[in-house]
Short mmCIF file of C-alpha atoms in Angstrom, two decimals:
data_model
loop_
_atom_site.label_atom_id
_atom_site.label_comp_id
_atom_site.label_asym_id
_atom_site.label_seq_id
_atom_site.Cartn_x
_atom_site.Cartn_y
_atom_site.Cartn_z
CA MET A 1 118.75 88.32 95.51
CA ARG A 2 118.25 91.39 93.29
CA LYS A 3 115.34 89.68 91.57
CA TYR A 4 113.55 89.07 94.85
CA ILE A 5 114.20 92.63 95.99
CA LEU A 6 112.56 93.93 92.81
CA ILE A 7 109.57 91.64 93.21
CA SER A 8 109.04 92.50 96.87
CA LEU A 9 109.40 96.27 96.49
CA MET A 10 107.44 96.82 93.28
CA PRO A 11 103.91 96.64 94.82
CA LEU A 12 104.74 99.32 97.39
CA PHE A 13 106.47 101.44 94.76
CA LEU A 14 103.42 101.28 92.49
CA LEU A 15 101.14 102.07 95.44
CA ILE A 16 103.03 105.27 96.23
CA LEU A 17 103.36 106.20 92.55
CA SER A 18 99.59 105.81 92.14
CA TYR A 19 98.95 107.79 95.32
CA ASN A 20 101.06 110.64 93.94
CA LEU A 21 99.10 110.67 90.69
CA VAL A 22 95.88 111.15 92.65
CA ALA A 23 97.04 113.36 95.53
CA TYR A 24 98.49 116.07 93.26
CA ASN A 25 95.73 116.02 90.63
CA LEU A 26 93.62 119.17 91.04
CA ASN A 27 91.20 118.10 88.30
CA PHE A 28 90.42 114.96 90.28
CA TYR A 29 89.65 117.12 93.32
CA LYS A 30 87.30 119.36 91.34
CA ASN A 31 85.44 116.40 89.82
CA GLU A 32 84.99 114.93 93.29
CA PHE A 33 83.75 118.24 94.67
CA SER A 34 81.06 118.28 92.00
CA LYS A 35 80.18 114.63 92.53
CA HIS A 36 79.79 114.95 96.30
CA ASP A 37 77.97 118.31 96.26
CA VAL A 38 80.79 120.14 98.00
CA TYR A 39 80.01 123.25 95.96
CA THR A 40 76.51 123.19 97.43
CA ASN A 41 77.82 123.59 100.98
CA LEU A 42 80.77 125.87 100.28
CA GLU A 43 81.58 128.58 97.75
CA LYS A 44 83.09 127.08 94.59
CA GLU A 45 85.72 129.78 94.30
CA ASP A 46 86.85 129.18 97.88
CA VAL A 47 86.87 125.40 97.51
CA ASP A 48 88.90 125.39 94.29
CA ARG A 49 91.36 127.90 95.71
CA GLU A 50 91.86 125.97 98.92
CA ALA A 51 92.16 122.64 97.09
CA ALA A 52 95.07 124.13 95.14
CA ASN A 53 96.33 125.52 98.44
CA VAL A 54 96.29 122.05 100.03
CA ILE A 55 98.10 120.48 97.06
CA ASN A 56 100.73 123.22 97.19
CA TYR A 57 101.08 122.62 100.94
CA LEU A 58 101.76 118.93 100.37
CA LYS A 59 104.48 119.91 97.89
CA THR A 60 106.12 122.86 99.62
CA GLY A 61 104.94 123.03 103.24
CA GLU A 62 103.53 126.51 102.65
CA ILE A 63 99.83 127.21 103.14
CA ASN A 64 97.45 130.15 103.27
CA LYS A 65 96.14 130.10 106.84
CA ASN A 66 93.16 132.38 106.32
CA TYR A 67 90.57 129.73 105.44
CA PHE A 68 91.02 126.81 107.83
CA ASN A 69 90.81 127.01 111.62
CA GLU A 70 93.62 126.07 114.01
CA LYS A 71 92.53 122.46 114.47
CA GLU A 72 92.29 121.95 110.72
CA LEU A 73 95.72 123.48 110.16
CA ASN A 74 97.24 121.25 112.84
CA HIS A 75 95.71 118.19 111.19
CA LEU A 76 97.01 119.32 107.81
CA LYS A 77 100.46 119.61 109.38
CA ASP A 78 100.19 115.97 110.44
CA VAL A 79 99.11 115.06 106.91
CA TYR A 80 102.05 117.03 105.50
CA ASN A 81 104.52 115.21 107.75
CA LEU A 82 103.06 111.85 106.78
CA ASN A 83 103.14 112.82 103.11
CA ASN A 84 106.82 113.75 103.46
CA ILE A 85 107.60 110.28 104.78
CA VAL A 86 105.77 108.76 101.83
CA CYS A 87 107.76 110.97 99.43
CA TYR A 88 111.09 109.98 100.99
CA LEU A 89 110.08 106.33 100.85
CA PHE A 90 109.16 106.70 97.18
CA TYR A 91 112.60 107.99 96.26
CA ILE A 92 114.31 105.34 98.38
CA LEU A 93 112.32 102.61 96.61
CA LEU A 94 113.06 104.20 93.23
CA ALA A 95 116.78 104.24 94.02
CA ILE A 96 116.84 100.62 95.18
CA ILE A 97 114.82 99.39 92.19
CA SER A 98 117.03 101.39 89.80
CA VAL A 99 120.23 99.99 91.32
CA CYS A 100 118.89 96.44 91.09
CA LEU A 101 117.93 96.88 87.44
CA LEU A 102 121.21 98.57 86.52
CA THR A 103 123.32 95.90 88.20
CA LEU A 104 121.32 93.18 86.46
CA LEU A 105 121.83 94.97 83.15
CA TYR A 106 125.54 95.35 83.86
CA SER A 107 125.86 91.64 84.56
CA LYS A 108 123.77 90.92 81.43
CA SER A 109 121.23 88.95 83.46
CA TYR A 110 118.51 89.68 80.93
CA LYS A 111 116.36 86.64 81.63
CA GLU A 112 116.37 87.51 85.32
CA ILE A 113 115.30 91.08 84.52
CA TYR A 114 112.41 89.95 82.35
CA SER A 115 111.19 87.36 84.82
CA SER A 116 111.44 89.97 87.59
CA ILE A 117 109.28 92.35 85.56
CA PHE A 118 106.73 89.61 84.89
CA ILE A 119 106.51 88.38 88.49
CA SER A 120 106.50 91.95 89.86
CA GLY A 121 103.44 92.65 87.76
CA LEU A 122 101.65 89.57 89.08
CA THR A 123 102.50 90.26 92.72
CA SER A 124 101.38 93.88 92.34
CA ILE A 125 98.04 92.75 90.92
CA ALA A 126 97.62 90.38 93.85
CA PHE A 127 98.55 93.20 96.22
CA ALA A 128 95.90 95.48 94.67
CA ILE A 129 93.26 92.75 94.92
CA VAL A 130 94.01 92.17 98.61
CA LEU A 131 93.76 95.91 99.32
CA SER A 132 90.48 96.06 97.44
CA ILE A 133 89.02 93.17 99.41
CA LEU A 134 90.05 94.67 102.76
CA ILE A 135 88.54 98.04 101.91
CA THR A 136 85.42 96.59 100.30
CA ILE A 137 84.55 94.71 103.49
CA SER A 138 84.09 98.07 105.24
CA PHE A 139 85.66 101.25 103.92
CA THR A 140 84.53 103.29 106.92
CA THR A 141 86.13 100.85 109.37
CA SER A 142 89.33 100.66 107.32
CA PHE A 143 89.44 104.44 106.95
CA THR A 144 89.06 104.93 110.70
CA LEU A 145 91.68 102.29 111.45
CA PHE A 146 94.05 103.97 109.01
CA HIS A 147 93.78 107.22 110.96
CA GLU A 148 94.13 105.54 114.34
CA ILE A 149 97.34 103.81 113.24
CA LEU A 150 99.02 106.69 111.42
CA PHE A 151 98.03 109.65 113.59
CA THR A 152 98.99 109.98 117.24
CA ASN A 153 96.25 112.47 118.12
CA ASP A 154 92.53 113.01 117.55
CA LEU A 155 92.86 116.07 115.31
CA TRP A 156 91.53 114.00 112.40
CA GLN A 157 88.18 113.69 114.20
CA LEU A 158 86.67 116.79 112.67
CA ASN A 159 83.23 118.35 113.06
CA PRO A 160 81.32 119.30 109.89
CA ALA A 161 79.55 122.01 111.87
CA THR A 162 82.79 123.87 112.57
CA ASP A 163 85.47 122.43 110.28
CA LYS A 164 85.30 123.23 106.57
CA ILE A 165 87.93 120.69 105.60
CA ILE A 166 85.62 117.76 106.32
CA LEU A 167 82.99 119.37 104.09
CA MET A 168 85.58 119.70 101.32
CA PHE A 169 86.84 116.15 101.72
CA PRO A 170 83.96 113.83 102.70
CA GLU A 171 84.49 110.09 103.07
CA GLY A 172 83.25 109.53 99.52
CA PHE A 173 86.15 111.62 98.22
CA PHE A 174 88.67 109.26 99.83
CA LEU A 175 86.81 106.16 98.66
CA ASP A 176 86.96 107.40 95.07
CA ALA A 177 90.62 108.31 95.52
CA PHE A 178 91.34 104.81 96.77
CA ILE A 179 89.49 103.25 93.84
CA ARG A 180 91.50 105.35 91.39
CA ILE A 181 94.74 104.36 93.12
CA ILE A 182 93.79 100.69 92.78
CA VAL A 183 92.99 101.20 89.09
CA TYR A 184 96.39 102.81 88.54
CA ILE A 185 98.18 100.00 90.36
CA ILE A 186 96.42 97.33 88.30
CA THR A 187 97.09 99.24 85.07
CA PHE A 188 100.81 99.56 85.79
CA SER A 189 100.92 95.95 86.94
CA LEU A 190 99.30 94.70 83.74
CA VAL A 191 101.83 96.63 81.69
CA LEU A 192 104.67 95.01 83.64
CA THR A 193 103.11 91.55 83.37
CA PHE A 194 102.47 91.71 79.64
CA ALA A 195 105.87 93.30 78.95
CA GLY A 196 107.65 90.63 81.00
CA GLU A 197 105.66 87.84 79.36
CA LEU A 198 106.37 89.22 75.88
CA LEU A 199 110.09 89.48 76.54
CA LEU A 200 110.27 85.98 78.01
CA LYS A 201 108.05 84.45 75.35
CA HIS A 202 110.15 85.77 72.51
CA LYS A 203 113.36 85.07 74.41
CA ILE A 204 114.71 88.49 73.53
CA TYR A 205 117.47 88.04 76.08
CA LYS A 206 119.01 85.35 73.85
CA ARG A 207 119.28 87.79 70.99
CA ILE A 208 121.33 90.26 72.96
CA LYS A 209 124.90 89.24 72.54
CA PRO A 210 127.66 90.45 74.84
CA ALA A 211 129.80 93.20 73.37
#
């Protein structure tokens, strides 16, 4: 049972882990701002400051309210609440995965641990491929559907003529963020797959003798 729990939860765990690595990376934001000409439409100093402000808001719930208008701030509040749920879910998954691994270690089920690592890597790769296919078909459609499912209002439907946040974070920003998340998931998954295969191939579990 613990093996199947590990295998089923690992793709979602890696997804959230990868999301965190992108969402809190200010350098990624700045590179995207340059790539998508955000600095052409808005002052660089303001954009960089508010990007750091948004990241801090996601972490702490505190934000400087002098730059964004009321609608933008209300949408950011929705994003913050959703991000909080994702954070709680991450720690819940981490706790469950840790307990499963520790109990398997305690029972000296080494072969089961290694096979779980190997299969978790494979299922996570498959998960990333499926996500990539769905988004590749139409990122705009998927992006819109994502908002319609996760947000209960229309605050996310922003106007570039009046709302600076949509100028800071164009659709291309989120596409690149998604691509980086997929790359992270596949990277972590490959590490798990190769590590599990190596451990199983060399039958390291047979060399570990009970105390």
